[in-house]
Short mmCIF file of C-alpha atoms in Angstrom, two decimals:
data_model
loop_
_atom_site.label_atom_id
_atom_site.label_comp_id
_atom_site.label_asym_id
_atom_site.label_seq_id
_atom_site.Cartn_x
_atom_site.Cartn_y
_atom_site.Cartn_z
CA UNK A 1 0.00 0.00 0.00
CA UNK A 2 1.43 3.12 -0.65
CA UNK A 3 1.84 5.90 1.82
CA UNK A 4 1.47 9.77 1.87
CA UNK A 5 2.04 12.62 4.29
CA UNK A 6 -0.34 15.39 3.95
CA UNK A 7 1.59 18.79 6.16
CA UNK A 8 -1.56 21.11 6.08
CA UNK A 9 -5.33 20.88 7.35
CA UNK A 10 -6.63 23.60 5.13
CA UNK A 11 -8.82 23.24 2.43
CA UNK A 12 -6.26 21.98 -0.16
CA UNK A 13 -5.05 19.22 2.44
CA UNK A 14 -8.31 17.89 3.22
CA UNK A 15 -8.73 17.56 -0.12
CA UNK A 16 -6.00 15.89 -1.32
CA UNK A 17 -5.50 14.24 1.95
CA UNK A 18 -9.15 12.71 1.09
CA UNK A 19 -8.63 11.93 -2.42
CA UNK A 20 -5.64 10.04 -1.80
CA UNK A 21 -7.35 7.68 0.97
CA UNK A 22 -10.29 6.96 -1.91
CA UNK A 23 -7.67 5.74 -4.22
CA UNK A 24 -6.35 3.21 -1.80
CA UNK A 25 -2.95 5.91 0.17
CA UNK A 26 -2.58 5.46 3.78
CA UNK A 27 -2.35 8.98 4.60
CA UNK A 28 -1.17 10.79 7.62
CA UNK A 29 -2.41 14.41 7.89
CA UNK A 30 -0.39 16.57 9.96
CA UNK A 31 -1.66 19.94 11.24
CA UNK A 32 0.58 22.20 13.35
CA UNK A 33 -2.95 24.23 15.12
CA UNK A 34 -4.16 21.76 18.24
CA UNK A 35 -7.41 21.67 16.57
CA UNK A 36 -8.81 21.71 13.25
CA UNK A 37 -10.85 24.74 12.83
CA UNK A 38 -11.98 27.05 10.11
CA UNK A 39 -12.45 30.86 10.14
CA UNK A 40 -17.04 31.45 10.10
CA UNK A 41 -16.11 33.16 7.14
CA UNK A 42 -17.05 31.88 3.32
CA UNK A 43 -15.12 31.33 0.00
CA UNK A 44 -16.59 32.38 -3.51
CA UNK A 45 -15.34 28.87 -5.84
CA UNK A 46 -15.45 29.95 -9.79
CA UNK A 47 -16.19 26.77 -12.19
CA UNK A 48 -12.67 25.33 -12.40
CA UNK A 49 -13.05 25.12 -8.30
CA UNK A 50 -16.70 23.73 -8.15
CA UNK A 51 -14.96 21.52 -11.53
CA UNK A 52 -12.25 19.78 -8.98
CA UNK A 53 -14.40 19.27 -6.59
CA UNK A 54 -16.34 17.24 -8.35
CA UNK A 55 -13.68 15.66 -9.85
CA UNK A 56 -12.60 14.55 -6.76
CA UNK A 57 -15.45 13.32 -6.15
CA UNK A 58 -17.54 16.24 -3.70
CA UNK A 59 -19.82 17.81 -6.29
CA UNK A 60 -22.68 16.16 -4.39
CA UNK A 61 -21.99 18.06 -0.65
CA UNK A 62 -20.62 21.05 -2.84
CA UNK A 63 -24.03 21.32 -4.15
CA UNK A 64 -26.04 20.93 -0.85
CA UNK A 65 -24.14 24.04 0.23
CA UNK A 66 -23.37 26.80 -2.08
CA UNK A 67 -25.28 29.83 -3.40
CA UNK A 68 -25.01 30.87 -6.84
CA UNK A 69 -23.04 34.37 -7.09
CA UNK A 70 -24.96 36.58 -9.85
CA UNK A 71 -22.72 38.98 -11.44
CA UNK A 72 -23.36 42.40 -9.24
CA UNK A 73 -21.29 44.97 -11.38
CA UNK A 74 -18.40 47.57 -10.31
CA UNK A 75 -19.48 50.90 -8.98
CA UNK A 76 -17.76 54.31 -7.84
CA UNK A 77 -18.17 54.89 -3.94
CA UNK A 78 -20.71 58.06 -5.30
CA UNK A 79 -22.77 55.00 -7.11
CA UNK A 80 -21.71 55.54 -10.26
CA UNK A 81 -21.62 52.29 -12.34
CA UNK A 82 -18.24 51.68 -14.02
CA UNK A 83 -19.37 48.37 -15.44
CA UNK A 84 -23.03 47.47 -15.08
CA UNK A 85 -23.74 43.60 -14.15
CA UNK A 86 -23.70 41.05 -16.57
CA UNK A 87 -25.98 38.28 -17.44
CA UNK A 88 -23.59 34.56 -16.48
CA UNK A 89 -23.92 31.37 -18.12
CA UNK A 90 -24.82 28.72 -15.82
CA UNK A 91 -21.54 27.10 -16.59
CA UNK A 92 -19.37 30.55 -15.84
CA UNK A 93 -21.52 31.79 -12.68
CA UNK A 94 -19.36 31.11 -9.49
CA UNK A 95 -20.86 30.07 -6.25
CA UNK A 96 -20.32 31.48 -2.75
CA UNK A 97 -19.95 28.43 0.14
CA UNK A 98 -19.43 29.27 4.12
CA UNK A 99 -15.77 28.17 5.16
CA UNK A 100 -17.69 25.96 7.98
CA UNK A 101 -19.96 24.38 5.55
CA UNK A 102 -17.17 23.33 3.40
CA UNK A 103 -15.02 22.50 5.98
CA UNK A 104 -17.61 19.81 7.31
CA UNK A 105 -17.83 17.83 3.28
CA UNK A 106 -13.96 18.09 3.49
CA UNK A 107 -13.89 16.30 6.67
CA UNK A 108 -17.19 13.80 5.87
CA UNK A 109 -14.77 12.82 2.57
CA UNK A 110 -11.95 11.85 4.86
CA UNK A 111 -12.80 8.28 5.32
CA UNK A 112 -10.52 5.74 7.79
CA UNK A 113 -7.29 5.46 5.61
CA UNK A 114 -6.79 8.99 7.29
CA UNK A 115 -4.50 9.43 10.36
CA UNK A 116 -5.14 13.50 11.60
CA UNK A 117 -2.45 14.95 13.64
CA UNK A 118 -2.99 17.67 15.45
CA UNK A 119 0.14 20.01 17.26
CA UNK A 120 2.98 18.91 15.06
CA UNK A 121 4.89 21.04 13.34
CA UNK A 122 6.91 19.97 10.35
CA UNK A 123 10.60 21.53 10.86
CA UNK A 124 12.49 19.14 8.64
CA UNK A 125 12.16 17.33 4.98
CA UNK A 126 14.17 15.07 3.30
CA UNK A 127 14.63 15.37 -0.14
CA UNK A 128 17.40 12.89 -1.64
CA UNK A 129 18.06 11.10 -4.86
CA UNK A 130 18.25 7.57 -3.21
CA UNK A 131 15.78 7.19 -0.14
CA UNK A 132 12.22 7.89 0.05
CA UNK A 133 10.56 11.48 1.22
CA UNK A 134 10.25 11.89 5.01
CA UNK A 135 9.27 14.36 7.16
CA UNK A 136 10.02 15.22 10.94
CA UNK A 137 9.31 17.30 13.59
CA UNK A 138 12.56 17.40 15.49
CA UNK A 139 11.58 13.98 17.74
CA UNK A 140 9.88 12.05 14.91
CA UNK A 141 10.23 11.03 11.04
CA UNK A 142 8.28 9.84 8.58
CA UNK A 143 9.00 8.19 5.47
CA UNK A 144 6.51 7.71 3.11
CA UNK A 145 6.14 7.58 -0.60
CA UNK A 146 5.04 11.41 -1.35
CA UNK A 147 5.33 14.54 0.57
CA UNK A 148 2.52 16.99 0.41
CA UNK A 149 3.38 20.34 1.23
CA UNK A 150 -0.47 22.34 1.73
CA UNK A 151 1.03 23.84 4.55
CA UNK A 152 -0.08 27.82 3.52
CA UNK A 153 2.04 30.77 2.87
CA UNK A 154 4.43 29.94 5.52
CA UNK A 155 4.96 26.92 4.47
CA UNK A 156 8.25 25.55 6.44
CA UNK A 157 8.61 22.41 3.79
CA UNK A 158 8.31 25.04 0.75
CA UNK A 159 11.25 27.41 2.90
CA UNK A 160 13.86 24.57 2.30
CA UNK A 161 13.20 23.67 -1.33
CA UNK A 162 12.17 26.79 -2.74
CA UNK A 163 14.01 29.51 -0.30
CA UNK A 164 14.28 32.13 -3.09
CA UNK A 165 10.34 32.70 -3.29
CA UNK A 166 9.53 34.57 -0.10
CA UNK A 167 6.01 36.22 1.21
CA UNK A 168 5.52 39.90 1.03
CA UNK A 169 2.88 42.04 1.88
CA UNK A 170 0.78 43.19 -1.50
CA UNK A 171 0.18 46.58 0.47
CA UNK A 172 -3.24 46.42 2.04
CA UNK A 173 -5.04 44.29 4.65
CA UNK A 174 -8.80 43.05 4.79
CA UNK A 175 -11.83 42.30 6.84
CA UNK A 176 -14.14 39.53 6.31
CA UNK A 177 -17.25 38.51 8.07
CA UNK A 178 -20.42 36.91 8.02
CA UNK A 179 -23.75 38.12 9.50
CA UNK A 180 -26.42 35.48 10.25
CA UNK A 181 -29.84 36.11 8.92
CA UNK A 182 -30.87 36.51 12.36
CA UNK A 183 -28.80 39.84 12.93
CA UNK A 184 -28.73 40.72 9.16
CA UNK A 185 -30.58 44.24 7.74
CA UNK A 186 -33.70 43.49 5.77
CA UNK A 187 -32.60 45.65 2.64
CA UNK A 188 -34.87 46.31 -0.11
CA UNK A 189 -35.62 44.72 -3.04
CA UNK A 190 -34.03 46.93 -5.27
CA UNK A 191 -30.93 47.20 -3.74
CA UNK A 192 -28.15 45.76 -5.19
CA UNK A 193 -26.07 43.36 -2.78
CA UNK A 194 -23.53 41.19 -4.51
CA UNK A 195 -20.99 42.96 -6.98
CA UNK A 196 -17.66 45.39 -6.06
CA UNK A 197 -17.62 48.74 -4.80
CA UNK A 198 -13.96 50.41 -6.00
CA UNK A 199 -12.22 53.82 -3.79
CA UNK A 200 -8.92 55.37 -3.59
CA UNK A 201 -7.55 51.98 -2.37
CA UNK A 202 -10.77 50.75 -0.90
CA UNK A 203 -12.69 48.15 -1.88
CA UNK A 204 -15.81 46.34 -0.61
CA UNK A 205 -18.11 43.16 -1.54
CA UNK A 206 -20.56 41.55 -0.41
CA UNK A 207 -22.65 38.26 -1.38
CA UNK A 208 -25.55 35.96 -0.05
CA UNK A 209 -25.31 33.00 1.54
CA UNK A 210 -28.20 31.24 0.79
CA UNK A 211 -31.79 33.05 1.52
CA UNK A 212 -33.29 34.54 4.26
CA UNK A 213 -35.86 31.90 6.07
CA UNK A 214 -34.73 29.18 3.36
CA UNK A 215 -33.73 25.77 4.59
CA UNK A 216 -32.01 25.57 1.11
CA UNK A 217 -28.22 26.47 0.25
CA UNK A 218 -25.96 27.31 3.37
CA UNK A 219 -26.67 25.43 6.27
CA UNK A 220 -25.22 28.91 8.22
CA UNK A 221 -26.73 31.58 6.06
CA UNK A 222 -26.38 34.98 6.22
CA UNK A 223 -24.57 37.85 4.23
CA UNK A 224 -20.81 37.80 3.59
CA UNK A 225 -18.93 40.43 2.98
CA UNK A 226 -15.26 41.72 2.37
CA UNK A 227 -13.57 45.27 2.70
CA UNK A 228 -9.99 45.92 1.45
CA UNK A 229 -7.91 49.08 2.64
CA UNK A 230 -4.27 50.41 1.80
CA UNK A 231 -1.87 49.55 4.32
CA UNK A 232 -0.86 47.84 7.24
CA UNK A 233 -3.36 45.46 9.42
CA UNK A 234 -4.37 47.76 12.25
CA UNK A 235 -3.21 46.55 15.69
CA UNK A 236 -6.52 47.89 17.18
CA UNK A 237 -9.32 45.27 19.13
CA UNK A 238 -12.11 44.08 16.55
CA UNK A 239 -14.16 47.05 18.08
CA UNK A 240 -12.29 49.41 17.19
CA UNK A 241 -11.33 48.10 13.62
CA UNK A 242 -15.10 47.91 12.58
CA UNK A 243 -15.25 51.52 13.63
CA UNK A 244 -12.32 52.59 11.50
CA UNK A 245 -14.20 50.45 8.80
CA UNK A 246 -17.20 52.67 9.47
CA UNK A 247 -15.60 55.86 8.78
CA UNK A 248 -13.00 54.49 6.21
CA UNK A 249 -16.90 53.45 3.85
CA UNK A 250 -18.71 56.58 5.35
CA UNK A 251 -21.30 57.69 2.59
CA UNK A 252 -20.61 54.41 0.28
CA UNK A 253 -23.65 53.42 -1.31
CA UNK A 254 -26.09 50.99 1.20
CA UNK A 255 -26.09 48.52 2.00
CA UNK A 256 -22.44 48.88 3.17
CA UNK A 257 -22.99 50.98 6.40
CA UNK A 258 -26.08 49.01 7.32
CA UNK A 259 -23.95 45.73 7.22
CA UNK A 260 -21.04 46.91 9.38
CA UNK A 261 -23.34 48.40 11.66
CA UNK A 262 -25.08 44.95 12.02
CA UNK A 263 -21.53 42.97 12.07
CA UNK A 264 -20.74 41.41 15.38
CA UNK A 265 -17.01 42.24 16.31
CA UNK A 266 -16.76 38.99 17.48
CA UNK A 267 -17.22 37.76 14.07
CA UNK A 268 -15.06 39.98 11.86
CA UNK A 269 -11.59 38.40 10.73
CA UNK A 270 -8.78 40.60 9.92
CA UNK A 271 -5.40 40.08 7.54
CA UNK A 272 -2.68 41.36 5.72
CA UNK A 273 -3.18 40.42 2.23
CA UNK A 274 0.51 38.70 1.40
CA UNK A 275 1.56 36.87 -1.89
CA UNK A 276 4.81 35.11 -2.70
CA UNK A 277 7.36 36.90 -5.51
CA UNK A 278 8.48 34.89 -7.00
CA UNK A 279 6.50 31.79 -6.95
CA UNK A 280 8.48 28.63 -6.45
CA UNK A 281 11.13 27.66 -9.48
CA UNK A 282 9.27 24.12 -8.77
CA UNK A 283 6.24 22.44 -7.56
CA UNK A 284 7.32 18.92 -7.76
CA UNK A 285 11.06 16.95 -6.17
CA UNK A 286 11.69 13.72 -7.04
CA UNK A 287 13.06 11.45 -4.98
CA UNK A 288 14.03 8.17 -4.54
CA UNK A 289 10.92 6.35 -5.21
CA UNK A 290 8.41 9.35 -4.63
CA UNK A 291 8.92 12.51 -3.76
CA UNK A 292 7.15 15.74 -2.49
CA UNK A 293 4.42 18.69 -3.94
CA UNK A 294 3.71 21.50 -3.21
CA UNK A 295 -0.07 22.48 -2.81
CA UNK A 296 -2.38 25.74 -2.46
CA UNK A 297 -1.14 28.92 -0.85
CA UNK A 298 2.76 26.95 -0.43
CA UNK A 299 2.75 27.22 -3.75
CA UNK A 300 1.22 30.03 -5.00
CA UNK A 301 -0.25 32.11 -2.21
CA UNK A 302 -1.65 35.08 -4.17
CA UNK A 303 -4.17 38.48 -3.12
CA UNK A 304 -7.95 37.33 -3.57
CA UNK A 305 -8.95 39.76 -6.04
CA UNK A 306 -10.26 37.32 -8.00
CA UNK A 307 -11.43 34.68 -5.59
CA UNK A 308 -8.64 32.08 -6.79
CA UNK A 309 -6.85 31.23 -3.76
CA UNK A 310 -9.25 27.89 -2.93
CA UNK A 311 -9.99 27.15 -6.37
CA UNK A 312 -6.33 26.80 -7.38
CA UNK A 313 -5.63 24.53 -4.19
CA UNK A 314 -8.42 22.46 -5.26
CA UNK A 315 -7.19 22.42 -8.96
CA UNK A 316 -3.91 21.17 -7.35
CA UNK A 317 -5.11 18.16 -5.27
CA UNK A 318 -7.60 17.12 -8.83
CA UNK A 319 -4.12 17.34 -11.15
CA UNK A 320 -2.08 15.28 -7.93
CA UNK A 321 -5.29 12.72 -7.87
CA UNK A 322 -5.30 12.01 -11.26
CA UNK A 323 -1.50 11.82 -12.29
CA UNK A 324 -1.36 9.25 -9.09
CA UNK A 325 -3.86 7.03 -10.57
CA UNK A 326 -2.23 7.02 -13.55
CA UNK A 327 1.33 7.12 -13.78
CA UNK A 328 4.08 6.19 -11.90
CA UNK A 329 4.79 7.88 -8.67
CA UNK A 330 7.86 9.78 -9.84
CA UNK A 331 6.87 10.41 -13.12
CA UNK A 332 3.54 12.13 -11.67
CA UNK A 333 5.32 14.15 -9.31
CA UNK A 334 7.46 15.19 -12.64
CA UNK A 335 4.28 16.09 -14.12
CA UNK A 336 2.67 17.44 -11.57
CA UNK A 337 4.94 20.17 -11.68
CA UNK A 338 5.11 20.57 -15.55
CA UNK A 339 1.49 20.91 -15.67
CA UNK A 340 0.86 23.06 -12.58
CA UNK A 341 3.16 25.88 -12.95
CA UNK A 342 1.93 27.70 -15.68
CA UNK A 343 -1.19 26.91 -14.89
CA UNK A 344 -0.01 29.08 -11.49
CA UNK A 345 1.73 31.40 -13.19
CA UNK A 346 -1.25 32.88 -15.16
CA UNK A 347 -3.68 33.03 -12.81
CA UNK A 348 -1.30 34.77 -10.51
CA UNK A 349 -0.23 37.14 -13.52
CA UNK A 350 -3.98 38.10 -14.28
CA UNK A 351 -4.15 38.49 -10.08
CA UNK A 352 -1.30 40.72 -9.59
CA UNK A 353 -2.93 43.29 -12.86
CA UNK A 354 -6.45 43.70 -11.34
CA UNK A 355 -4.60 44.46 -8.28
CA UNK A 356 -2.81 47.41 -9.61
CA UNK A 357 -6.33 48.25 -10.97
CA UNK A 358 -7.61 48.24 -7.99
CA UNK A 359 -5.11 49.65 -5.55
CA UNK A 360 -5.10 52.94 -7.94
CA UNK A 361 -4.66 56.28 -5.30
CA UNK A 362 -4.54 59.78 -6.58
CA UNK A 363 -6.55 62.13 -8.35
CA UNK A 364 -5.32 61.24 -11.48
CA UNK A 365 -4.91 57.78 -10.93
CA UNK A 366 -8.75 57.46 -9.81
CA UNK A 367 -9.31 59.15 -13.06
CA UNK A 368 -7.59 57.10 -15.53
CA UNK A 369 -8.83 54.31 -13.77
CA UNK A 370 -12.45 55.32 -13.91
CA UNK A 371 -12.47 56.29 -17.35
CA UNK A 372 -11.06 52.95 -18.20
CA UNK A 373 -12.27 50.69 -15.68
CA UNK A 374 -15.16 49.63 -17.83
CA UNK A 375 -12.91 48.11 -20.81
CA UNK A 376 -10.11 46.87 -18.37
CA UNK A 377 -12.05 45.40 -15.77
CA UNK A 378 -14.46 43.71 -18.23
CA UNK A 379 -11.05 42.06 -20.34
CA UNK A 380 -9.23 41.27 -17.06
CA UNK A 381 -12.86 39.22 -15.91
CA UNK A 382 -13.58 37.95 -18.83
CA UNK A 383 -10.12 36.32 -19.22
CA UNK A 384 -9.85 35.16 -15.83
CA UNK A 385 -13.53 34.14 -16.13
CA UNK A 386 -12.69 32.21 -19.10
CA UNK A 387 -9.74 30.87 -17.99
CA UNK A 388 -11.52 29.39 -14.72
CA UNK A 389 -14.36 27.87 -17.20
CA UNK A 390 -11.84 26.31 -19.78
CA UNK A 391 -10.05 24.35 -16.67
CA UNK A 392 -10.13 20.45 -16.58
CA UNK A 393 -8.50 18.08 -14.26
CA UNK A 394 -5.70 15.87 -16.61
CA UNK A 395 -6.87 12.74 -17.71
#
């Protein structure tokens, strides 16, 4: 039987760590946190996400759980629409899932091939041309066939085989939170919820999970939202950061001040928005009869401006789940990393231009922007859009 360890309880780990057990791996999933907990936030998964997850076999629970995300448009913090929504295909329309929700089908797809691990952190791998990948933690090793490294931006494994990519900050932080129907605003039927408001350097969305009083899509409804700001994470309690928020969107078009004022402090989650430059010169090491990946934000940890951070981690563990079944071990890992890094490489490419779009400051800046918005934004969507609906796992 062969053997994997997973470094990473995420959402790319549980994946892959799952999709491995199906296809016969004894897998050991090691998680550095003493417990195994998502943020009550939620993730927006574009077609080529929703597409591996149903390659690897979770469309059903994926289903049971996420809200269709209708194109909302781009507006001006004065209202102004810079590009009016758009009718989506079925096929192109991403959906919006809470982080808990998914969290619970990653675990349920687990099964009992799965060991889970909790309070170890990785410190060490072993990467050599004739013995087999381990993993240790300073008092323990591992040897196993493959090495999955879905560790997240800090990744320790991806620190010793790629040191010259390194995490920086992209320049701004953000706030996320959910409000439960319970505490959310009734808003009116008119108003527009879903879609991007754009500032000098600000930014805010919001979405629906699922529908008020409706025992159908997100088993924790509510509405999500997102705001992004310029500059450092503020040091401030949650209290005080939703207040800054409040000033910061001040006269922004509604429903914006209505949801922070209904926003439990308890619930918002703050971070600095970091990416890696450059990404990793590889994604796959050989060696001896395995080797070791890396997987989701260790590879390619990236801002969210367009919502690819999940859906890229769950493209990985598809592409890793279906070279294993069919190649050998070392010539998947091979190809694992000749297929995913230009696959990485363009979505992070099409990433890092909206975000110059969209951290635009100055008069002028906000002008050019604005009077262009309309044709860029709509290329820089429909290409990423297009890209994320073209995606299939290898076969």
């Amino acid at each position: 039987m062969r053997s994997a360890v997973v470094v990473g309880a995420g959402v790319g780990g549980l994946a892959v760590a799952g999709a491995l057990a199906r296809s016969g791996w004894q897998v050991t999933l090691l998680e550095r946190a003493e417990r195994v907990r998502p943020e009550p936030t939620a993730v927006v998964l574009w077609p080529n996400g929703v597409r591996a997850l149903q390659a690897l076999g979770l469309g059903a629970g994926l289903a049971a759980i996420a809200t269709p995300l209708p194109d909302g448009g781009v507006r001006r913090p004065d209202g102004h629409w810079l590009v009016q929504p758009r009718a989506i295909p079925a096929d192109r329309m991403p959906v919006v899932v809470h982080r808990e929700d998914l969290h619970d089908a990653l675990i349920a797809g687990l099964g009992e091939r799965v060991e889970l691990r909790t309070g170890v952190t990785v410190r060490h791998v072993r990467v050599e041309p004739g013995e087999r990948p381990a993993v240790s933690d300073g008092r323990q090793t591992i040897e196993v066939d493959l090495v999955v490294a879905a560790d997240g931006t800090d990744s320790g494994i991806r620190r010793q085989l790629a040191p010259e990519s390194r995490v920086v900050s992209s320049g701004s932080a953000a706030w996320r939170a959910v409000i439960p129907w319970y505490q959310a605003p009734r808003l009116p039927d008119d108003q527009p919820l879903a879609g991007e408001i754009l500032g000098a350097g600000y930014r805010f969305v919001a979405a629906s999970l699922g529908e008020r009083g409706s025992s159908g899509g997100s088993t924790r409804g509510g509405i999500y939202w997102v705001a992004t700001a310029a500059g450092a994470p503020r040091p401030e309690p949650p209290e005080t950061q939703l207040a800054l928020l409040r000033r910061w969107y001040a006269g922004w078009p509604a429903p914006i001040g209505a949801l922070l004022d209904a926003t439990d402090p308890a619930d918002l989650i703050q971070q600095e928005v970091r990416e890696l430059r450059p990404l990793p010169r590889a994604y796959g090491f050989p060696a001896g009869p395995g080797g070791v990946v890396l997987l989701g934000d260790a590879a390619h940890a990236m801002p969210p401006h367009l919502g690819q951070g999940a859906c890229l981690a769950f493209e990985d563990a598809a592409t890793l789940a279906s070279l294993l079944r069919e190649a050998r071990l070392p010539d998947a890992v091979q190809a694992y990393d000749r297929i995913r890094r230009p696959r990485a490489a363009t979505v992070v490419r099409q990433t890092r231009r909206m975000s110059a779009v969209l951290q635009a400051r100055g008069r002028l800046a906000l002008r050019a922007r604005d009077a262009a918005l309309g044709t860029i934004n709509s290329r820089l969507l429909s290409s990423a859009a297009a890209s994320a609906a073209q995606w299939r796992p290898p076969t």
